[in-house]
mmCIF file of C-alpha atoms and ligand atoms in Angstrom:
data_model
loop_
_atom_site.group_PDB
_atom_site.id
_atom_site.type_symbol
_atom_site.label_atom_id
_atom_site.label_comp_id
_atom_site.label_asym_id
_atom_site.label_seq_id
_atom_site.Cartn_x
_atom_site.Cartn_y
_atom_site.Cartn_z
ATOM 1 C CA MET A 92 87.765 95.892 74.568
ATOM 2 C CA SER A 93 87.436 93.442 71.779
ATOM 3 C CA ASN A 94 85.411 90.435 71.790
ATOM 4 C CA ALA A 95 86.849 87.574 74.214
ATOM 5 C CA ILE A 96 86.036 85.019 71.705
ATOM 6 C CA ARG A 97 87.504 87.019 68.944
ATOM 7 C CA GLU A 98 90.902 87.535 71.102
ATOM 8 C CA LEU A 99 90.758 83.511 71.554
ATOM 9 C CA TRP A 100 90.683 83.056 67.973
ATOM 10 C CA ARG A 101 93.489 85.568 67.234
ATOM 11 C CA ALA A 102 95.544 83.296 69.836
ATOM 12 C CA GLY A 103 94.971 80.238 67.574
ATOM 13 C CA LYS A 104 92.481 78.815 69.984
ATOM 14 C CA PRO A 105 88.810 77.920 69.636
ATOM 15 C CA ALA A 106 85.781 78.519 72.083
ATOM 16 C CA LEU A 107 83.605 76.300 73.671
ATOM 17 C CA GLY A 108 80.126 77.366 73.993
ATOM 18 C CA GLY A 109 77.054 76.513 76.346
ATOM 19 C CA TRP A 110 73.417 76.124 74.813
ATOM 20 C CA LEU A 111 70.237 77.786 77.009
ATOM 21 C CA GLN A 112 66.923 76.805 76.321
ATOM 22 C CA LEU A 113 65.390 76.889 79.662
ATOM 23 C CA PRO A 114 64.566 80.375 80.615
ATOM 24 C CA GLY A 115 66.524 82.072 83.757
ATOM 25 C CA ALA A 116 69.154 83.790 85.115
ATOM 26 C CA LEU A 117 70.430 82.115 87.729
ATOM 27 C CA HIS A 118 71.644 78.929 85.863
ATOM 28 C CA ALA A 119 72.355 81.177 83.108
ATOM 29 C CA GLU A 120 74.973 82.870 85.590
ATOM 30 C CA ALA A 121 75.836 79.363 87.491
ATOM 31 C CA LEU A 122 77.007 77.627 84.005
ATOM 32 C CA ALA A 123 78.829 81.037 82.956
ATOM 33 C CA ARG A 124 80.708 80.781 86.096
ATOM 34 C CA LEU A 125 82.227 77.092 84.837
ATOM 35 C CA ASP A 126 84.628 76.847 82.094
ATOM 36 C CA TYR A 127 82.828 78.040 79.467
ATOM 37 C CA ASP A 128 83.935 80.831 77.083
ATOM 38 C CA ALA A 129 80.646 81.666 75.499
ATOM 39 C CA ILE A 130 76.934 80.684 76.226
ATOM 40 C CA VAL A 131 74.460 80.961 73.580
ATOM 41 C CA VAL A 132 70.869 81.588 74.434
ATOM 42 C CA ASP A 133 68.785 79.662 71.774
ATOM 43 C CA MET A 134 65.740 81.949 70.975
ATOM 44 C CA GLN A 135 64.917 79.657 68.181
ATOM 45 C CA HIS A 136 64.091 76.290 69.607
ATOM 46 C CA SER A 137 62.830 77.555 73.454
ATOM 47 C CA PRO A 138 60.553 79.788 75.271
ATOM 48 C CA VAL A 139 62.903 82.157 76.077
ATOM 49 C CA ASP A 140 61.205 85.781 74.867
ATOM 50 C CA PHE A 141 62.925 88.900 74.783
ATOM 51 C CA ALA A 142 61.754 89.827 78.244
ATOM 52 C CA GLN A 143 63.698 86.843 79.702
ATOM 53 C CA VAL A 144 66.608 86.961 77.206
ATOM 54 C CA ALA A 145 67.937 90.203 78.956
ATOM 55 C CA PRO A 146 68.775 89.544 82.415
ATOM 56 C CA MET A 147 70.093 86.095 81.055
ATOM 57 C CA LEU A 148 72.659 88.192 79.000
ATOM 58 C CA VAL A 149 73.587 90.443 82.165
ATOM 59 C CA ALA A 150 73.850 87.117 84.172
ATOM 60 C CA ILE A 151 76.219 85.625 81.507
ATOM 61 C CA GLU A 152 78.494 88.635 81.519
ATOM 62 C CA LEU A 153 78.509 88.653 85.137
ATOM 63 C CA GLY A 154 79.378 84.928 85.533
ATOM 64 C CA GLY A 155 82.478 85.527 82.975
ATOM 65 C CA ALA A 156 81.548 84.337 79.742
ATOM 66 C CA VAL A 157 80.458 85.986 76.310
ATOM 67 C CA PRO A 158 76.727 86.250 76.029
ATOM 68 C CA PHE A 159 75.678 84.690 72.668
ATOM 69 C CA VAL A 160 72.120 84.556 71.222
ATOM 70 C CA ARG A 161 70.713 82.655 68.140
ATOM 71 C CA LEU A 162 68.344 84.368 66.845
ATOM 72 C CA GLN A 163 64.565 83.182 66.287
ATOM 73 C CA GLU A 164 64.955 84.041 62.781
ATOM 74 C CA ASN A 165 67.647 86.145 60.552
ATOM 75 C CA ARG A 166 65.570 89.207 61.056
ATOM 76 C CA PRO A 167 67.554 92.530 61.640
ATOM 77 C CA SER A 168 65.384 94.215 64.194
ATOM 78 C CA ASP A 169 65.775 91.007 66.388
ATOM 79 C CA ALA A 170 69.685 91.091 66.009
ATOM 80 C CA MET A 171 69.528 95.162 66.758
ATOM 81 C CA LYS A 172 67.507 94.745 69.801
ATOM 82 C CA LEU A 173 69.633 91.589 71.138
ATOM 83 C CA LEU A 174 72.676 93.680 70.608
ATOM 84 C CA ASP A 175 71.350 96.718 72.789
ATOM 85 C CA ALA A 176 70.494 94.355 75.215
ATOM 86 C CA GLY A 177 73.912 93.095 75.639
ATOM 87 C CA ALA A 178 74.586 90.210 73.269
ATOM 88 C CA TYR A 179 78.071 90.108 72.080
ATOM 89 C CA GLY A 180 77.650 87.198 69.455
ATOM 90 C CA VAL A 181 74.830 86.592 67.301
ATOM 91 C CA ILE A 182 74.380 83.367 65.587
ATOM 92 C CA ALA A 183 71.449 83.310 62.732
ATOM 93 C CA PRO A 184 69.056 80.287 61.874
ATOM 94 C CA MET A 185 68.603 79.070 58.164
ATOM 95 C CA VAL A 186 71.291 81.397 56.496
ATOM 96 C CA ASN A 187 70.589 79.611 52.584
ATOM 97 C CA THR A 188 71.749 82.428 50.169
ATOM 98 C CA ARG A 189 74.568 85.604 49.900
ATOM 99 C CA GLU A 190 71.720 88.108 50.285
ATOM 100 C CA ASP A 191 70.330 86.043 53.774
ATOM 101 C CA ALA A 192 74.230 86.457 54.714
ATOM 102 C CA GLU A 193 74.387 90.226 54.031
ATOM 103 C CA ARG A 194 71.455 90.863 55.905
ATOM 104 C CA LEU A 195 72.807 89.474 59.131
ATOM 105 C CA ALA A 196 76.033 91.513 58.345
ATOM 106 C CA SER A 197 74.486 94.926 57.713
ATOM 107 C CA ALA A 198 72.707 94.346 61.111
ATOM 108 C CA VAL A 199 75.429 93.860 63.078
ATOM 109 C CA HIS A 200 77.418 96.868 62.010
ATOM 110 C CA TYR A 201 77.061 100.507 62.296
ATOM 111 C CA SER A 202 77.451 102.953 59.184
ATOM 112 C CA PRO A 203 79.343 102.587 56.789
ATOM 113 C CA LYS A 204 79.616 98.932 57.355
ATOM 114 C CA GLY A 205 76.122 98.201 57.944
ATOM 115 C CA GLU A 206 72.573 99.756 58.758
ATOM 116 C CA ARG A 207 72.597 98.948 62.915
ATOM 117 C CA SER A 208 70.470 101.587 64.213
ATOM 118 C CA PHE A 209 72.066 103.687 67.631
ATOM 119 C CA GLY A 210 70.717 102.756 70.344
ATOM 120 C CA PRO A 211 73.122 100.605 72.491
ATOM 121 C CA ARG A 212 71.273 100.754 76.011
ATOM 122 C CA ARG A 213 73.807 97.806 77.603
ATOM 123 C CA PRO A 214 76.735 98.393 75.348
ATOM 124 C CA SER A 215 77.153 102.053 76.086
ATOM 125 C CA LEU A 216 77.423 101.192 80.132
ATOM 126 C CA ARG A 217 80.214 98.877 79.303
ATOM 127 C CA TYR A 218 81.868 100.834 76.524
ATOM 128 C CA GLY A 219 80.634 104.387 77.203
ATOM 129 C CA GLY A 220 81.286 107.160 74.733
ATOM 130 C CA ASP A 221 83.857 104.831 72.849
ATOM 131 C CA TYR A 222 81.069 102.367 72.214
ATOM 132 C CA LEU A 223 80.687 103.487 68.414
ATOM 133 C CA GLY A 224 84.429 102.899 67.332
ATOM 134 C CA GLN A 225 84.527 99.349 69.176
ATOM 135 C CA ALA A 226 81.216 98.339 68.527
ATOM 136 C CA SER A 227 82.116 95.994 65.062
ATOM 137 C CA ASP A 228 85.455 94.499 66.966
ATOM 138 C CA SER A 229 83.039 93.687 69.995
ATOM 139 C CA ILE A 230 80.388 91.553 68.051
ATOM 140 C CA ALA A 231 81.036 88.236 66.585
ATOM 141 C CA SER A 232 78.402 86.547 63.967
ATOM 142 C CA PHE A 233 77.490 83.503 62.647
ATOM 143 C CA ALA A 234 75.400 82.447 59.570
ATOM 144 C CA MET A 235 73.972 78.926 60.144
ATOM 145 C CA ILE A 236 74.715 76.490 57.350
ATOM 146 C CA GLU A 237 71.800 73.924 57.944
ATOM 147 C CA THR A 238 70.300 73.264 54.343
ATOM 148 C CA ARG A 239 71.208 71.800 51.037
ATOM 149 C CA GLU A 240 70.539 75.483 49.340
ATOM 150 C CA ALA A 241 73.090 76.653 51.777
ATOM 151 C CA ILE A 242 75.836 74.226 50.907
ATOM 152 C CA GLY A 243 74.808 74.779 47.263
ATOM 153 C CA ASN A 244 75.877 78.778 47.913
ATOM 154 C CA LEU A 245 78.502 78.138 50.494
ATOM 155 C CA ASP A 246 81.242 79.660 48.747
ATOM 156 C CA GLU A 247 79.340 83.027 48.101
ATOM 157 C CA ILE A 248 78.006 82.843 52.048
ATOM 158 C CA LEU A 249 81.715 82.516 53.276
ATOM 159 C CA ASP A 250 82.673 85.296 51.065
ATOM 160 C CA VAL A 251 80.201 88.073 52.566
ATOM 161 C CA ASP A 252 82.548 90.667 54.741
ATOM 162 C CA GLY A 253 81.071 91.675 58.222
ATOM 163 C CA ILE A 254 80.402 88.184 59.240
ATOM 164 C CA ASP A 255 83.046 85.960 61.334
ATOM 165 C CA GLY A 256 81.902 82.850 59.573
ATOM 166 C CA VAL A 257 79.307 79.999 59.596
ATOM 167 C CA PHE A 258 78.088 77.965 62.286
ATOM 168 C CA ILE A 259 76.619 74.011 61.518
ATOM 169 C CA GLY A 260 73.063 73.453 62.644
ATOM 170 C CA PRO A 261 73.427 69.543 62.227
ATOM 171 C CA THR A 262 69.547 68.223 63.326
ATOM 172 C CA ASP A 263 68.266 70.655 60.243
ATOM 173 C CA LEU A 264 71.196 69.651 57.616
ATOM 174 C CA ALA A 265 70.365 66.319 58.654
ATOM 175 C CA LEU A 266 66.816 66.407 57.897
ATOM 176 C CA ASP A 267 67.448 68.320 54.656
ATOM 177 C CA LEU A 268 69.621 65.652 53.169
ATOM 178 C CA GLY A 269 66.847 63.270 53.819
ATOM 179 C CA HIS A 270 67.813 61.572 57.252
ATOM 180 C CA ILE A 271 67.073 61.232 60.926
ATOM 181 C CA PRO A 272 67.490 64.899 62.753
ATOM 182 C CA SER A 273 69.530 63.801 65.272
ATOM 183 C CA VAL A 274 72.547 65.735 66.606
ATOM 184 C CA ASP A 275 76.303 63.990 67.029
ATOM 185 C CA SER A 276 75.134 62.240 63.625
ATOM 186 C CA ARG A 277 77.377 59.303 61.946
ATOM 187 C CA GLU A 278 75.272 59.192 58.929
ATOM 188 C CA PRO A 279 77.835 59.174 56.177
ATOM 189 C CA GLU A 280 76.156 62.021 54.215
ATOM 190 C CA VAL A 281 75.961 64.119 57.265
ATOM 191 C CA VAL A 282 79.670 63.612 57.924
ATOM 192 C CA LYS A 283 80.726 64.176 54.764
ATOM 193 C CA ALA A 284 78.716 67.641 54.257
ATOM 194 C CA ILE A 285 80.169 68.700 57.699
ATOM 195 C CA GLU A 286 83.684 67.855 57.044
ATOM 196 C CA HIS A 287 82.989 70.037 53.325
ATOM 197 C CA ILE A 288 81.513 72.661 55.427
ATOM 198 C CA ARG A 289 84.495 73.305 57.436
ATOM 199 C CA VAL A 290 87.256 72.573 55.114
ATOM 200 C CA SER A 291 85.156 75.171 52.760
ATOM 201 C CA ALA A 292 85.073 77.709 55.699
ATOM 202 C CA LYS A 293 88.849 77.144 56.818
ATOM 203 C CA ALA A 294 89.859 77.572 52.723
ATOM 204 C CA ARG A 295 88.636 81.374 52.918
ATOM 205 C CA GLY A 296 89.944 82.090 56.037
ATOM 206 C CA ARG A 297 86.558 82.389 57.810
ATOM 207 C CA ARG A 298 85.618 80.910 61.324
ATOM 208 C CA VAL A 299 83.414 77.413 61.636
ATOM 209 C CA GLY A 300 81.093 76.434 64.282
ATOM 210 C CA ILE A 301 79.015 73.735 65.108
ATOM 211 C CA PHE A 302 76.167 72.640 67.651
ATOM 212 C CA CYS A 303 77.134 69.308 69.312
ATOM 213 C CA GLY A 304 74.712 67.183 71.746
ATOM 214 C CA SER A 305 77.693 65.931 73.865
ATOM 215 C CA GLY A 306 80.940 66.631 75.559
ATOM 216 C CA GLU A 307 82.668 63.468 73.755
ATOM 217 C CA PHE A 308 81.239 65.232 69.928
ATOM 218 C CA ALA A 309 82.398 68.569 70.984
ATOM 219 C CA SER A 310 85.709 67.140 71.760
ATOM 220 C CA GLU A 311 86.057 65.663 68.341
ATOM 221 C CA LYS A 312 85.020 69.072 66.460
ATOM 222 C CA LEU A 313 87.456 71.209 68.713
ATOM 223 C CA ALA A 314 90.188 68.220 67.432
ATOM 224 C CA GLU A 315 89.333 68.694 63.700
ATOM 225 C CA GLY A 316 89.915 72.378 64.008
ATOM 226 C CA PHE A 317 86.470 73.977 64.776
ATOM 227 C CA ASP A 318 86.493 77.480 65.925
ATOM 228 C CA PHE A 319 83.309 77.665 68.184
ATOM 229 C CA VAL A 320 81.995 74.188 69.450
ATOM 230 C CA THR A 321 78.705 74.202 71.681
ATOM 231 C CA ALA A 322 77.495 71.275 74.066
ATOM 232 C CA ALA A 323 75.291 70.562 75.420
ATOM 233 C CA PRO A 324 71.764 71.947 75.688
ATOM 234 C CA ASP A 325 71.019 72.774 79.124
ATOM 235 C CA LEU A 326 67.750 70.885 79.025
ATOM 236 C CA SER A 327 68.926 67.578 77.520
ATOM 237 C CA MET A 328 71.999 67.872 80.378
ATOM 238 C CA LEU A 329 69.338 68.264 83.391
ATOM 239 C CA LEU A 330 67.373 65.189 81.914
ATOM 240 C CA ASN A 331 70.653 62.949 81.400
ATOM 241 C CA ALA A 332 71.588 63.990 85.200
ATOM 242 C CA ALA A 333 68.036 63.212 86.351
ATOM 243 C CA ARG A 334 67.926 60.185 84.290
ATOM 244 C CA SER A 335 71.309 58.549 86.308
ATOM 245 C CA VAL A 336 70.124 59.812 89.648
ATOM 246 C CA ILE A 337 66.790 58.115 89.216
ATOM 247 C CA MET A 338 68.764 54.873 88.325
ATOM 248 C CA ALA A 339 70.864 55.560 90.594
ATOM 249 C CA ALA A 340 68.291 55.519 93.379
ATOM 250 C CA ARG A 341 66.229 52.901 92.257
ATOM 251 C CA ALA A 342 69.189 50.315 91.225
ATOM 252 C CA PRO A 343 69.091 48.623 94.404
ATOM 253 C CA PHE A 344 65.184 47.836 93.908
ATOM 254 C CA GLN A 345 64.606 44.950 91.538
ATOM 255 C CA GLN A 346 61.423 44.055 89.588
ATOM 256 C CA GLY A 347 60.093 47.524 89.310
ATOM 257 C CA GLU A 348 59.383 47.749 93.308
ATOM 258 C CA LYS A 349 59.042 51.138 94.234
ATOM 259 C CA PRO A 350 60.549 51.811 97.659
HETATM 260 C C1 3PY B 540 70.487 72.335 64.176
HETATM 261 O O1 3PY B 540 70.952 71.632 64.333
HETATM 262 O O2 3PY B 540 69.700 72.412 63.340
HETATM 263 C C2 3PY B 540 70.288 73.494 65.045
HETATM 264 O O3 3PY B 540 69.639 74.351 64.630
HETATM 265 C C3 3PY B 540 71.231 73.630 66.470
HETATM 266 O O4 3PY B 540 70.172 73.574 67.536
HETATM 267 MG MG1 MG B 541 68.650 74.225 63.135
#
């Protein structure tokens, strides 16, 4: 059983991912039952900890999406622990050099390809005794490109064997390029950098993904040929929905009167 996201790519299709920053298995399962291909649990910019992520990975798989994690940092022991807990996709932040990318690649593969330690608690429930032979094909991995330094080393990073490709962090990238750290940026220098990363990845036959803040922006990125597009973070969707409910409820009352 291969990774369903990899199957989509092999069929020439991109994947759409959700993005969770709130802890909880209930909304993780509910979102996974929608038309998302993958759901990423963000362990870098969220309060989600190891004890909380484990049931979320179960819930996402139960809901029919591929469970991904964005690591808190590019630390092999974290990647290995999360793979053992049932993540089938790993996104490592702040990969700035070839060595950083090699560290990620090594963490997600068993010997002789890498140095992942053997103890696949949840994957072996799914794969049984066959897991060792299928592990590499069952896991997708992305190195995040989100600094000037990473762009300077992009070709070397893209050439690292054992990762699927690169995933753009547009907020940190904008910040490092000297601009406001916003998602879905139209700042020309940020737009140009993102385009350069996409074209470079494609030229080297690698997958390329990007974090988006809205469905509209995600749709543009899918049309441009990105392979993995995420939209939108759960907390921002909740706030947007709450704002529109509040606005609708208060609309009939003018001059700030609160009913
Ligand atoms: C970024 O935009 O920098 C990210 O890491 C996405 O959360
Ligand atoms: Mg970032």
